[in-house]
mmCIF file with all atom_site columns, C-alpha atoms in Angstrom:
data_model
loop_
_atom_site.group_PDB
_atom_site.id
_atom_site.type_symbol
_atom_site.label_atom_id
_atom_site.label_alt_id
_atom_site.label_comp_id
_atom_site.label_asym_id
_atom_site.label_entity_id
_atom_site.label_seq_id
_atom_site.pdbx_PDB_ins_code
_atom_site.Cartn_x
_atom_site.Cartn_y
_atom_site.Cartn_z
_atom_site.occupancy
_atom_site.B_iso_or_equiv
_atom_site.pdbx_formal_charge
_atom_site.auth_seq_id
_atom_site.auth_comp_id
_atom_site.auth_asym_id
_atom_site.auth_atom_id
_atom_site.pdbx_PDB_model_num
ATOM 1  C CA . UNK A 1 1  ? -36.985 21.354 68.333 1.00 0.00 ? 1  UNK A CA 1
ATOM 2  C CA . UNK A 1 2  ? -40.140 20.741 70.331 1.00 0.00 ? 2  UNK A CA 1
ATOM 3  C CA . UNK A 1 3  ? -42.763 18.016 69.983 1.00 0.00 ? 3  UNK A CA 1
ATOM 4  C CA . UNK A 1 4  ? -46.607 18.844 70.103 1.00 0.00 ? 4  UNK A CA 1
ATOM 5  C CA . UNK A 1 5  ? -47.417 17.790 73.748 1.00 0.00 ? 5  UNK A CA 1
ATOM 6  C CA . UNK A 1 6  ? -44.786 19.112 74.999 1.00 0.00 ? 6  UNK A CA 1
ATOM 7  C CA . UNK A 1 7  ? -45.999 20.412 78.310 1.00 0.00 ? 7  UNK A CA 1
ATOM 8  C CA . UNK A 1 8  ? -42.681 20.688 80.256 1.00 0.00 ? 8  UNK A CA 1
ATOM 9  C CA . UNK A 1 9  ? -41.260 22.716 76.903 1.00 0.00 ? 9  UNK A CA 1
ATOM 10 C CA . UNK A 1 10 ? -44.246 23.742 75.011 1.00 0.00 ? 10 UNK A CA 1
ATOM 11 C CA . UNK A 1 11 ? -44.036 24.510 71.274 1.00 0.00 ? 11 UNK A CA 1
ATOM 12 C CA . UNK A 1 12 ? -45.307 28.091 71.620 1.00 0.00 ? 12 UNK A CA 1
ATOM 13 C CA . UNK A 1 13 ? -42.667 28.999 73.682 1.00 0.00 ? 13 UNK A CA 1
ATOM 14 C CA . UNK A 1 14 ? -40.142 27.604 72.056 1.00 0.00 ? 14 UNK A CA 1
ATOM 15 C CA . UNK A 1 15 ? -41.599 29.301 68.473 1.00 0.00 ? 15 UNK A CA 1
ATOM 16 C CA . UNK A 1 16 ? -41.184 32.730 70.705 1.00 0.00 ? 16 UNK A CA 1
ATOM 17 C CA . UNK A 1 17 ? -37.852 31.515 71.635 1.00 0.00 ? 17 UNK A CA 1
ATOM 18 C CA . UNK A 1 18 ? -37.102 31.133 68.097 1.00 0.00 ? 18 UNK A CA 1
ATOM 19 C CA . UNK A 1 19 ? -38.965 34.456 66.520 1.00 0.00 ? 19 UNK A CA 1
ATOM 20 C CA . UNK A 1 20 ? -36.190 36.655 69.498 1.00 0.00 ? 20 UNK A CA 1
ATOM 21 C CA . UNK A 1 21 ? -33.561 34.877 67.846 1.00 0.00 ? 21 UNK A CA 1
ATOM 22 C CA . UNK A 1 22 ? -34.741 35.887 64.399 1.00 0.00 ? 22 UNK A CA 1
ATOM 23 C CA . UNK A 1 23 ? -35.451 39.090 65.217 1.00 0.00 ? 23 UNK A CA 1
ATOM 24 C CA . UNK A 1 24 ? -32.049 39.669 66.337 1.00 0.00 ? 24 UNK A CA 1
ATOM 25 C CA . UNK A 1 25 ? -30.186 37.858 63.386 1.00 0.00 ? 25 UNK A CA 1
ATOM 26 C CA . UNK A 1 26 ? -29.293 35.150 64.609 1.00 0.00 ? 26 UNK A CA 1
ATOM 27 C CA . UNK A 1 27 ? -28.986 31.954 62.634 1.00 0.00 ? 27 UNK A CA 1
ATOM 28 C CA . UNK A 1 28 ? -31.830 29.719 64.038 1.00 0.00 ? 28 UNK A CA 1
ATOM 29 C CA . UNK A 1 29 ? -33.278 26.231 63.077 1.00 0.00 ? 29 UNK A CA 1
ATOM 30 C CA . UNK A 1 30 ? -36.164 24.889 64.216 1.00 0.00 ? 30 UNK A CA 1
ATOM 31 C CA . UNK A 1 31 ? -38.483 21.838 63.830 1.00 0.00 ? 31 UNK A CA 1
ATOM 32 C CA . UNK A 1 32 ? -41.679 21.316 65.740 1.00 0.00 ? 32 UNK A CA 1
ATOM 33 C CA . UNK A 1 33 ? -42.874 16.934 65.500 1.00 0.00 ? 33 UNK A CA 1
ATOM 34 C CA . UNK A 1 34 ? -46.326 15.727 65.795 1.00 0.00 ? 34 UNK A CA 1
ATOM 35 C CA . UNK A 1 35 ? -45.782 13.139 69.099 1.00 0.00 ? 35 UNK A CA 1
ATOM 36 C CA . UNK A 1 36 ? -48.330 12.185 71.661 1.00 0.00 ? 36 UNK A CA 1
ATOM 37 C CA . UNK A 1 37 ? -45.618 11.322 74.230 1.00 0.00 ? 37 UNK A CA 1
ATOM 38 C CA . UNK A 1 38 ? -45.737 14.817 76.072 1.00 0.00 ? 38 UNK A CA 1
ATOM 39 C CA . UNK A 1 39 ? -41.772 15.835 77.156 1.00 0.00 ? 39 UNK A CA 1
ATOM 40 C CA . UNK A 1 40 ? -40.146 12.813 77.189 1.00 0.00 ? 40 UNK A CA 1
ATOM 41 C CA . UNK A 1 41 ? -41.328 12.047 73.734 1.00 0.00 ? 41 UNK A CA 1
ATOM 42 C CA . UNK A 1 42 ? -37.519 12.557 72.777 1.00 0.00 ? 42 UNK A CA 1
ATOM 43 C CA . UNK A 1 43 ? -36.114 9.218  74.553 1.00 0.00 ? 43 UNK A CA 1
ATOM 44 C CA . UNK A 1 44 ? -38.306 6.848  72.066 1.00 0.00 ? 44 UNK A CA 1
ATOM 45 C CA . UNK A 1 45 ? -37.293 5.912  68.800 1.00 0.00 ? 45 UNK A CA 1
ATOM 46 C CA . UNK A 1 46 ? -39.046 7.937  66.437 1.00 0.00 ? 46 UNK A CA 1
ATOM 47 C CA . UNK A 1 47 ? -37.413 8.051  62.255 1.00 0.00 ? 47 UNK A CA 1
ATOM 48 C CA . UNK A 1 48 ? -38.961 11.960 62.768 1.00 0.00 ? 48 UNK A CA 1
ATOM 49 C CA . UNK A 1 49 ? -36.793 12.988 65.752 1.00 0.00 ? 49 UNK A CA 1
ATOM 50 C CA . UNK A 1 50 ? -33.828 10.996 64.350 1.00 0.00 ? 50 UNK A CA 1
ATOM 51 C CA . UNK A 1 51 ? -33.691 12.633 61.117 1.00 0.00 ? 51 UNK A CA 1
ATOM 52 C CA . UNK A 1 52 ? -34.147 16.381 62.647 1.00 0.00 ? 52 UNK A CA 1
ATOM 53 C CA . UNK A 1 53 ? -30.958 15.550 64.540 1.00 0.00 ? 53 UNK A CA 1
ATOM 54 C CA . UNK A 1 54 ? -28.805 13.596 62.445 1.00 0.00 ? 54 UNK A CA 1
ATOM 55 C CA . UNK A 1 55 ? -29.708 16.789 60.038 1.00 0.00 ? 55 UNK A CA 1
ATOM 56 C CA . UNK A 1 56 ? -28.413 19.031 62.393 1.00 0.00 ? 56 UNK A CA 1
ATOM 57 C CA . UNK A 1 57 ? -25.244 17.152 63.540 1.00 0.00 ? 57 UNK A CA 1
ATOM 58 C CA . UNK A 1 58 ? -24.520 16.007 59.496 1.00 0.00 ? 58 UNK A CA 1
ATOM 59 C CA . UNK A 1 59 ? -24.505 19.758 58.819 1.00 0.00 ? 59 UNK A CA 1
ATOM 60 C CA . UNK A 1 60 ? -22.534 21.147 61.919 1.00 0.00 ? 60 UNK A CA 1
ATOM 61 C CA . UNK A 1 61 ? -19.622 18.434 60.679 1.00 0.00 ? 61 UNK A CA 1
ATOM 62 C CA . UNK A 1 62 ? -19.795 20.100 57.049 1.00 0.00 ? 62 UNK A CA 1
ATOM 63 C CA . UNK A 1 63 ? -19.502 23.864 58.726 1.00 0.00 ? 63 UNK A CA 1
ATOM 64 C CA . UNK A 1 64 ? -16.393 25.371 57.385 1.00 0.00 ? 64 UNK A CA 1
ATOM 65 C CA . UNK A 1 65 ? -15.531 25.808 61.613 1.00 0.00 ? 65 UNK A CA 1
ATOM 66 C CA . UNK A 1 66 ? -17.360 23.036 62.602 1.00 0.00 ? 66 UNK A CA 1
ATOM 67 C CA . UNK A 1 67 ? -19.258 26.000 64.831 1.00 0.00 ? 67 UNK A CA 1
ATOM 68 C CA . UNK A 1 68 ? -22.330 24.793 66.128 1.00 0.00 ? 68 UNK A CA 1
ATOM 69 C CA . UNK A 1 69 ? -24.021 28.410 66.442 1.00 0.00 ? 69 UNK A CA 1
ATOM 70 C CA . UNK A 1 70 ? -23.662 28.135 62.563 1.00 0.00 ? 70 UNK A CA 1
ATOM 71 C CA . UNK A 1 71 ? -25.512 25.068 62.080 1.00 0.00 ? 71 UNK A CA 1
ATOM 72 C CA . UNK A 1 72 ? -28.966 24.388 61.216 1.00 0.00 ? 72 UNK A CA 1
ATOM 73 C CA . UNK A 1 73 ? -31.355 21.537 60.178 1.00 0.00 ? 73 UNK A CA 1
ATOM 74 C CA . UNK A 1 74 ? -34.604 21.815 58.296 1.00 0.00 ? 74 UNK A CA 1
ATOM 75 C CA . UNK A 1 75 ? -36.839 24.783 59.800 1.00 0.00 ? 75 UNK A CA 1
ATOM 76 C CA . UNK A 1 76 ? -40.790 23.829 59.916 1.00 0.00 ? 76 UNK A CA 1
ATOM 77 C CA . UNK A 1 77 ? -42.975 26.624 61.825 1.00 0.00 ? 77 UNK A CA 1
ATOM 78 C CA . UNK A 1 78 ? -46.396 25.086 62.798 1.00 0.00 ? 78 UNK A CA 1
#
């Protein structure tokens, strides 16, 4: 996950991050948000970020394991 002005994480690297994991078939999730809060745009309350991760953590609990590295929440590619 990565937000938009992200300058500490930036989306683009995190999309190359994500294409290596791909490429090497891996099971990958990812979800870039729209935020004008730079990095620490994670620490406010926003319904976007909080439904990306309750996502993510509703579906690791339904994983036949409960493996994490199986998991994944909605994917959106911007």
């Amino acid at each position: 996950m990565s937000f938009t002005t992200d300058w500490r994480f930036s989306p683009a690297r995190s999309r190359e991050i994500v294409k290596a994991l791909l490429d090497n078939s891996r099971n990958v999730s990812y979800a870039e948000i729209d935020a004008p809060h730079g990095h620490d745009a994670f620490l406010l309350d926003d319904v976007r970020y909080m439904s990306v991760v309750r996502s993510y953590f509703d579906r690791i609990t339904e994983a036949p394991d409960a493996s994490v590295s199986k998991a994944s929440a909605g994917v959106s590619m911007a």
